[in-house]
Tab-separated table of C-alpha atoms in Angstrom:
chain	number	residue	atom	x	y	z
A	984	UNK	CA	0.054	0.528	21.280
A	985	UNK	CA	-3.614	0.262	20.258
A	986	UNK	CA	-4.676	-1.463	17.056
A	987	UNK	CA	-6.105	0.879	14.434
A	988	UNK	CA	-6.885	-1.585	11.637
A	989	UNK	CA	-7.369	-5.345	11.820
A	990	UNK	CA	-7.914	-7.298	8.594
A	991	UNK	CA	-9.087	-10.909	8.900
A	992	UNK	CA	-9.314	-13.436	6.059
A	993	UNK	CA	-9.797	-10.849	3.287
A	994	UNK	CA	-10.550	-12.514	-0.047
A	995	UNK	CA	-11.327	-10.611	-3.239
A	996	UNK	CA	-12.167	-12.122	-6.609
A	997	UNK	CA	-12.863	-10.814	-10.114
A	998	UNK	CA	-15.421	-12.690	-12.194
A	999	UNK	CA	-14.327	-12.472	-15.837
A	1000	UNK	CA	-15.238	-14.202	-19.099
A	1001	UNK	CA	-12.058	-16.278	-18.836
A	1002	UNK	CA	-12.708	-17.401	-15.264
A	1003	UNK	CA	-12.504	-16.324	-11.636
A	1004	UNK	CA	-9.384	-14.333	-10.712
A	1005	UNK	CA	-8.522	-14.628	-7.019
A	1006	UNK	CA	-6.626	-11.359	-6.593
A	1007	UNK	CA	-6.478	-11.571	-2.776
A	1008	UNK	CA	-6.532	-15.074	-1.345
A	1009	UNK	CA	-7.551	-14.621	2.294
A	1010	UNK	CA	-5.027	-12.370	4.018
A	1011	UNK	CA	-4.891	-11.226	7.650
A	1012	UNK	CA	-2.828	-8.462	9.261
A	1013	UNK	CA	-3.135	-5.598	11.710
A	1014	UNK	CA	-1.832	-2.052	11.979
A	1015	UNK	CA	-1.186	-0.086	15.159
A	1016	UNK	CA	-1.889	3.611	15.655
A	1017	UNK	CA	0.940	5.745	14.259
A	1018	UNK	CA	2.698	2.735	12.676
A	1019	UNK	CA	4.021	2.501	9.119
A	1020	UNK	CA	3.380	-0.825	7.373
A	1021	UNK	CA	5.125	-1.593	4.104
A	1022	UNK	CA	3.465	-3.910	1.566
A	1023	UNK	CA	5.862	-5.220	-1.073
A	1024	UNK	CA	5.770	-7.645	-3.983
A	1025	UNK	CA	5.772	-7.904	-7.770
A	1026	UNK	CA	3.160	-6.232	-9.959
A	1027	UNK	CA	-0.083	-8.212	-9.903
A	1028	UNK	CA	0.487	-9.813	-6.494
A	1029	UNK	CA	-2.600	-8.186	-4.930
A	1030	UNK	CA	-1.034	-5.254	-3.060
A	1031	UNK	CA	-3.320	-2.568	-4.460
A	1032	UNK	CA	-6.431	-4.745	-4.605
A	1033	UNK	CA	-6.034	-5.593	-0.913
A	1034	UNK	CA	-6.181	-1.948	0.201
A	1035	UNK	CA	-8.822	-0.987	-2.381
A	1036	UNK	CA	-10.920	-3.773	-0.873
A	1037	UNK	CA	-10.488	-2.300	2.603
A	1038	UNK	CA	-11.530	1.091	1.208
A	1039	UNK	CA	-14.482	-0.532	-0.606
A	1040	UNK	CA	-13.270	0.848	-3.939
A	1041	UNK	CA	-13.321	-2.438	-5.867
A	1042	UNK	CA	-15.464	-2.050	-9.031
A	1043	UNK	CA	-18.587	-4.227	-8.710
A	1044	UNK	CA	-18.927	-5.998	-11.124
A	1045	UNK	CA	-16.560	-7.639	-12.005
A	1046	UNK	CA	-14.930	-7.509	-8.550
A	1047	UNK	CA	-16.376	-8.797	-5.315
A	1048	UNK	CA	-15.124	-9.114	-1.736
A	1049	UNK	CA	-16.193	-12.720	-1.081
A	1050	UNK	CA	-14.900	-13.151	2.483
A	1051	UNK	CA	-13.215	-11.385	5.367
A	1052	UNK	CA	-13.457	-8.532	7.836
A	1053	UNK	CA	-11.698	-5.171	8.133
A	1054	UNK	CA	-12.101	-3.689	11.616
A	1055	UNK	CA	-11.314	0.011	11.929
A	1056	UNK	CA	-11.898	1.727	15.272
A	1057	UNK	CA	-14.290	-1.009	16.323
A	1058	UNK	CA	-16.358	-1.114	13.118
A	1059	UNK	CA	-16.174	-3.513	10.164
A	1060	UNK	CA	-15.577	-1.458	7.021
A	1061	UNK	CA	-16.807	-4.329	4.829
A	1062	UNK	CA	-20.317	-4.335	6.327
A	1063	UNK	CA	-20.895	-0.565	6.309
A	1064	UNK	CA	-23.548	0.869	4.001
A	1065	UNK	CA	-22.553	3.371	1.310
A	1066	UNK	CA	-23.276	6.447	3.424
A	1067	UNK	CA	-21.206	5.126	6.338
A	1068	UNK	CA	-18.189	4.178	4.216
A	1069	UNK	CA	-18.270	7.576	2.455
A	1070	UNK	CA	-18.037	9.263	5.865
A	1071	UNK	CA	-14.833	7.285	6.523
A	1072	UNK	CA	-13.139	7.609	3.117
A	1073	UNK	CA	-11.212	10.860	2.751
A	1074	UNK	CA	-11.895	11.661	6.384
A	1075	UNK	CA	-10.578	8.976	8.731
A	1076	UNK	CA	-8.881	6.905	6.010
A	1077	UNK	CA	-7.297	8.679	3.047
A	1078	UNK	CA	-5.461	7.376	0.013
A	1079	UNK	CA	-2.717	8.642	-2.290
A	1080	UNK	CA	-3.022	6.935	-5.664
A	1081	UNK	CA	-0.242	5.807	-7.984
A	1082	UNK	CA	-0.775	8.163	-10.916
A	1083	UNK	CA	-1.893	11.707	-10.010
A	1084	UNK	CA	-2.597	12.587	-13.629
A	1085	UNK	CA	-5.379	10.002	-13.849
A	1086	UNK	CA	-6.508	10.438	-10.225
A	1087	UNK	CA	-7.023	14.203	-10.440
A	1088	UNK	CA	-10.009	15.475	-12.420
A	1089	UNK	CA	-8.597	17.361	-15.450
A	1090	UNK	CA	-11.587	19.735	-15.741
A	1091	UNK	CA	-11.688	20.873	-12.092
A	1092	UNK	CA	-9.324	23.400	-10.517
A	1093	UNK	CA	-6.887	22.366	-7.809
A	1094	UNK	CA	-8.876	24.491	-5.350
A	1095	UNK	CA	-12.108	22.622	-6.110
A	1096	UNK	CA	-10.469	19.223	-5.686
A	1097	UNK	CA	-8.639	19.969	-2.427
A	1098	UNK	CA	-11.576	21.907	-0.949
A	1099	UNK	CA	-14.142	19.184	-1.587
A	1100	UNK	CA	-13.148	16.972	1.373
A	1101	UNK	CA	-12.888	20.000	3.687
A	1102	UNK	CA	-16.426	21.099	2.813
A	1103	UNK	CA	-17.835	17.574	2.990
A	1104	UNK	CA	-16.197	16.244	6.159
A	1105	UNK	CA	-15.269	19.359	8.179
A	1106	UNK	CA	-18.306	21.490	7.253
A	1107	UNK	CA	-16.179	24.400	6.039
A	1108	UNK	CA	-17.690	27.002	3.743
A	1109	UNK	CA	-16.017	27.748	0.404
A	1110	UNK	CA	-13.968	30.659	1.771
A	1111	UNK	CA	-12.645	28.653	4.736
A	1112	UNK	CA	-11.894	25.641	2.538
A	1113	UNK	CA	-10.011	27.785	0.022
A	1114	UNK	CA	-7.891	29.339	2.768
A	1115	UNK	CA	-7.099	25.908	4.233
A	1116	UNK	CA	-6.294	24.528	0.758
A	1117	UNK	CA	-3.755	27.296	0.179
A	1118	UNK	CA	-2.199	26.573	3.588
A	1119	UNK	CA	-1.906	22.860	2.713
A	1120	UNK	CA	-0.306	23.500	-0.679
A	1121	UNK	CA	2.098	25.956	0.929
A	1122	UNK	CA	2.948	23.406	3.637
A	1123	UNK	CA	3.674	20.827	0.950
A	1124	UNK	CA	6.139	23.081	-0.825
A	1125	UNK	CA	4.166	24.321	-3.827
A	1126	UNK	CA	5.519	27.807	-4.601
A	1127	UNK	CA	3.085	30.740	-4.829
A	1128	UNK	CA	0.235	28.500	-3.686
A	1129	UNK	CA	-2.257	31.388	-3.444
A	1130	UNK	CA	-1.670	32.275	-7.094
A	1131	UNK	CA	-1.737	28.667	-8.320
A	1132	UNK	CA	-4.774	27.398	-6.421
A	1133	UNK	CA	-7.085	28.050	-9.402
A	1134	UNK	CA	-4.830	26.269	-11.919
A	1135	UNK	CA	-5.721	22.919	-13.469
A	1136	UNK	CA	-3.787	19.643	-13.040
A	1137	UNK	CA	-2.149	19.817	-16.491
A	1138	UNK	CA	-0.468	23.096	-15.445
A	1139	UNK	CA	1.453	21.279	-12.669
A	1140	UNK	CA	4.497	19.018	-12.968
A	1141	UNK	CA	4.310	15.349	-11.945
A	1142	UNK	CA	5.901	16.011	-8.563
A	1143	UNK	CA	3.595	18.957	-7.862
A	1144	UNK	CA	0.519	16.925	-8.851
A	1145	UNK	CA	1.560	14.271	-6.354
A	1146	UNK	CA	1.891	16.983	-3.680
A	1147	UNK	CA	-1.666	18.051	-4.496
A	1148	UNK	CA	-2.773	14.431	-3.994
A	1149	UNK	CA	-1.040	14.388	-0.606
A	1150	UNK	CA	-2.744	17.702	0.311
A	1151	UNK	CA	-6.111	16.170	-0.553
A	1152	UNK	CA	-5.323	13.037	1.472
A	1153	UNK	CA	-4.053	14.883	4.566
A	1154	UNK	CA	-6.623	17.705	4.519
A	1155	UNK	CA	-8.904	16.112	7.169
A	1156	UNK	CA	-6.061	14.808	9.385
A	1157	UNK	CA	-6.848	11.106	8.763
A	1158	UNK	CA	-5.922	8.414	11.270
A	1159	UNK	CA	-4.774	6.170	8.388
A	1160	UNK	CA	-3.044	7.134	5.148
A	1161	UNK	CA	-2.761	4.543	2.363
A	1162	UNK	CA	-0.059	5.340	-0.207
A	1163	UNK	CA	-0.368	3.162	-3.319
A	1164	UNK	CA	3.042	3.377	-5.026
A	1165	UNK	CA	2.940	7.190	-4.890
A	1166	UNK	CA	6.481	7.670	-6.236
A	1167	UNK	CA	6.476	5.179	-9.141
A	1168	UNK	CA	6.111	7.709	-11.972
A	1169	UNK	CA	8.518	10.270	-10.462
A	1170	UNK	CA	12.261	10.728	-10.845
A	1171	UNK	CA	14.568	9.741	-8.004
A	1172	UNK	CA	15.006	13.259	-6.569
A	1173	UNK	CA	11.265	13.907	-6.430
A	1174	UNK	CA	10.716	10.413	-4.981
A	1175	UNK	CA	13.002	11.262	-2.066
A	1176	UNK	CA	11.187	14.564	-1.487
A	1177	UNK	CA	7.760	12.856	-1.448
A	1178	UNK	CA	8.964	10.166	0.985
A	1179	UNK	CA	10.474	12.795	3.304
A	1180	UNK	CA	7.274	14.819	3.085
A	1181	UNK	CA	4.995	11.910	4.027
A	1182	UNK	CA	7.351	10.896	6.849
A	1183	UNK	CA	7.322	14.447	8.259
A	1184	UNK	CA	3.530	14.722	8.050
A	1185	UNK	CA	3.152	11.303	9.704
A	1186	UNK	CA	5.367	12.357	12.616
A	1187	UNK	CA	3.614	15.711	13.048
A	1188	UNK	CA	0.058	14.336	12.836
A	1189	UNK	CA	0.555	10.855	14.293
A	1190	UNK	CA	-0.999	9.245	11.217
A	1191	UNK	CA	-0.604	5.512	10.565
A	1192	UNK	CA	0.600	4.680	7.037
A	1193	UNK	CA	0.276	1.706	4.705
A	1194	UNK	CA	2.911	2.209	2.001
A	1195	UNK	CA	2.560	-0.043	-1.063
A	1196	UNK	CA	5.576	-0.473	-3.319
A	1197	UNK	CA	7.650	-2.941	-5.310
A	1198	UNK	CA	10.818	-1.141	-4.147
A	1199	UNK	CA	12.388	-2.927	-1.174
A	1200	UNK	CA	14.918	-0.096	-0.863
A	1201	UNK	CA	12.198	2.480	-0.154
A	1202	UNK	CA	10.618	0.315	2.546
A	1203	UNK	CA	13.932	-0.167	4.371
A	1204	UNK	CA	14.055	3.460	5.471
A	1205	UNK	CA	10.336	4.115	5.776
A	1206	UNK	CA	8.417	1.284	7.457
A	1207	UNK	CA	8.434	-0.339	10.886
A	1208	UNK	CA	6.806	-3.556	9.659
A	1209	UNK	CA	6.639	-5.262	6.260
A	1210	UNK	CA	4.158	-7.625	4.599
A	1211	UNK	CA	5.565	-9.480	1.581
A	1212	UNK	CA	2.832	-10.502	-0.886
A	1213	UNK	CA	2.908	-13.069	-3.670
A	1214	UNK	CA	0.010	-14.252	-5.873
A	1215	UNK	CA	-2.637	-12.828	-3.544
A	1216	UNK	CA	-1.150	-14.129	-0.283
A	1217	UNK	CA	1.012	-12.650	2.461
A	1218	UNK	CA	4.007	-15.023	2.431
A	1219	UNK	CA	6.063	-13.262	5.111
A	1220	UNK	CA	5.527	-10.560	7.728
A	1221	UNK	CA	8.079	-9.105	10.134
A	1222	UNK	CA	9.610	-5.977	11.629
A	1223	UNK	CA	11.613	-4.300	8.885
A	1224	UNK	CA	15.059	-4.841	10.451
A	1225	UNK	CA	14.262	-8.484	11.184
A	1226	UNK	CA	13.032	-9.084	7.639
A	1227	UNK	CA	16.131	-7.641	5.990
A	1228	UNK	CA	18.531	-9.329	8.409
A	1229	UNK	CA	16.840	-12.752	8.490
A	1230	UNK	CA	14.384	-13.410	5.612
A	1231	UNK	CA	12.590	-16.751	6.052
A	1232	UNK	CA	10.644	-17.124	2.796
A	1233	UNK	CA	12.423	-17.956	-0.493
A	1234	UNK	CA	10.502	-15.196	-2.300
A	1235	UNK	CA	11.631	-12.543	0.204
A	1236	UNK	CA	15.161	-13.887	-0.101
A	1237	UNK	CA	14.910	-13.584	-3.891
A	1238	UNK	CA	13.666	-9.989	-3.692
A	1239	UNK	CA	16.560	-9.004	-1.435
A	1240	UNK	CA	19.151	-10.802	-3.591
A	1241	UNK	CA	17.941	-8.885	-6.648
A	1242	UNK	CA	18.648	-5.532	-4.953
A	1243	UNK	CA	21.940	-3.721	-5.613
A	1244	UNK	CA	23.848	-3.146	-2.366
A	1245	UNK	CA	26.389	-0.432	-1.599
A	1246	UNK	CA	28.224	-2.688	0.842
A	1247	UNK	CA	28.494	-5.668	-1.527
A	1248	UNK	CA	31.650	-6.878	-3.192
A	1249	UNK	CA	32.294	-5.157	-6.496
A	1250	UNK	CA	32.061	-8.400	-8.510
A	1251	UNK	CA	28.972	-9.737	-6.787
A	1252	UNK	CA	26.202	-10.263	-9.336
A	1253	UNK	CA	22.525	-9.601	-8.753
A	1254	UNK	CA	20.448	-12.784	-8.715
A	1255	UNK	CA	17.123	-12.592	-10.579
A	1256	UNK	CA	14.075	-14.682	-9.624
A	1257	UNK	CA	13.607	-17.054	-12.562
A	1258	UNK	CA	10.190	-17.718	-14.069
A	1259	UNK	CA	6.876	-15.861	-13.910
A	1260	UNK	CA	4.110	-15.456	-11.312
A	1261	UNK	CA	1.262	-18.008	-11.597
A	1262	UNK	CA	-1.934	-17.505	-13.560
A	1263	UNK	CA	-4.433	-16.272	-10.934
A	1264	UNK	CA	-7.285	-17.918	-12.859
A	1265	UNK	CA	-5.593	-21.322	-12.767
A	1266	UNK	CA	-3.602	-21.412	-9.535
A	1267	UNK	CA	-1.387	-24.425	-8.792
A	1268	UNK	CA	-2.653	-26.698	-5.969
A	1269	UNK	CA	0.363	-26.167	-3.721
A	1270	UNK	CA	2.478	-23.143	-2.881
A	1271	UNK	CA	2.115	-20.580	-5.695
A	1272	UNK	CA	5.850	-19.821	-5.531
A	1273	UNK	CA	6.946	-23.498	-5.763
A	1274	UNK	CA	7.590	-23.540	-9.580
A	1275	UNK	CA	10.114	-20.693	-9.165
A	1276	UNK	CA	11.600	-21.809	-5.834
A	1277	UNK	CA	15.104	-23.268	-5.402
A	1278	UNK	CA	14.100	-24.725	-2.013
A	1279	UNK	CA	10.876	-26.496	-3.090
A	1280	UNK	CA	10.190	-30.010	-1.783
A	1281	UNK	CA	7.467	-32.456	-2.795
A	1282	UNK	CA	4.995	-31.126	-0.217
A	1283	UNK	CA	5.253	-27.625	-1.718
A	1284	UNK	CA	3.666	-28.870	-4.960
A	1285	UNK	CA	0.501	-30.235	-3.308
A	1286	UNK	CA	-0.166	-28.133	-0.193
A	1287	UNK	CA	-0.106	-24.350	0.260
A	1288	UNK	CA	1.436	-23.458	3.655
A	1289	UNK	CA	-0.163	-21.007	6.077
A	1290	UNK	CA	1.674	-18.245	7.923
A	1291	UNK	CA	3.483	-19.695	10.935
A	1292	UNK	CA	5.528	-17.936	13.611
A	1293	UNK	CA	9.261	-18.389	12.981
A	1294	UNK	CA	10.575	-15.749	15.415
A	1295	UNK	CA	9.208	-12.960	17.612
A	1296	UNK	CA	6.789	-10.817	15.529
A	1297	UNK	CA	7.939	-12.750	12.448
A	1298	UNK	CA	5.763	-15.115	10.396
A	1299	UNK	CA	6.388	-16.966	7.121
A	1300	UNK	CA	4.347	-19.299	4.908
A	1301	UNK	CA	6.831	-21.981	3.832
A	1302	UNK	CA	7.351	-25.709	4.374
A	1303	UNK	CA	11.116	-25.214	4.255
A	1304	UNK	CA	13.324	-23.298	6.692
A	1305	UNK	CA	15.673	-21.486	4.288
A	1306	UNK	CA	18.184	-21.182	7.131
A	1307	UNK	CA	18.386	-24.944	7.719
A	1308	UNK	CA	16.047	-27.383	5.982
A	1309	UNK	CA	12.474	-28.612	6.533
A	1310	UNK	CA	10.250	-27.064	9.178
């Protein structure tokens, strides 16, 4: 399977009055055509900033991509000029944002917002774009789409607004869809509908997906591969079944132990991860997870491990083998 996206050594920092925040600490990963990659971790671990960096949507200032490459179809997204990157965004790479209420423009109609990408990237006239917009909304399950196309975002429910965001993202048949916690603000029933919808569209169009979430349960049934992020680093990466069956990083293990399981014993308690993530302005010299880790050894406090292969298509950044001692 051909590689669609290859990220190498991506590092993004924010220069603030209090100091330099290293939001992404030099991560590398790749994504194949048609593949779904899950990115999981606590709030503030760099999940969203990493993909916003790839999309070149980091606000400058205070943010800056200080190192790295992001190769997409043979071209480095990070070295493109503004005109080139605009031709990619919304066309070949599209994004569904976390909160549709703040992502949609409240003073523009749904038709104007969905049609914009069609007119810009596919050279449709207003009549063609309107017709295609209605077809997309209808496909995504919005009732009476032709009558509602001229409504404004506040006239739609949260779930319907998210469907509009998906229509906007999928309108130009992108090769890559980035979904940044698209179900966070929705109730469980609507979450399931949105996940099923994206999965169906992915299968029909052959689109690759990067799905960002803090919900390990969602990723289990959605992704083929998973990157686990902590404090700006990828600490573990594996095929989804391998990761859930044989986690090799203490943080991944902690995330899985904090999940309720249907097959667990009735009296089995959930185990929280004690402590708080590190201050990204004043990072510890060693492994950023060491102060919270039950497996930490002396080396963990002074040296941050790099990702190493621990099994086939499975890497982890840890000095300790949680299945049997030191590496």
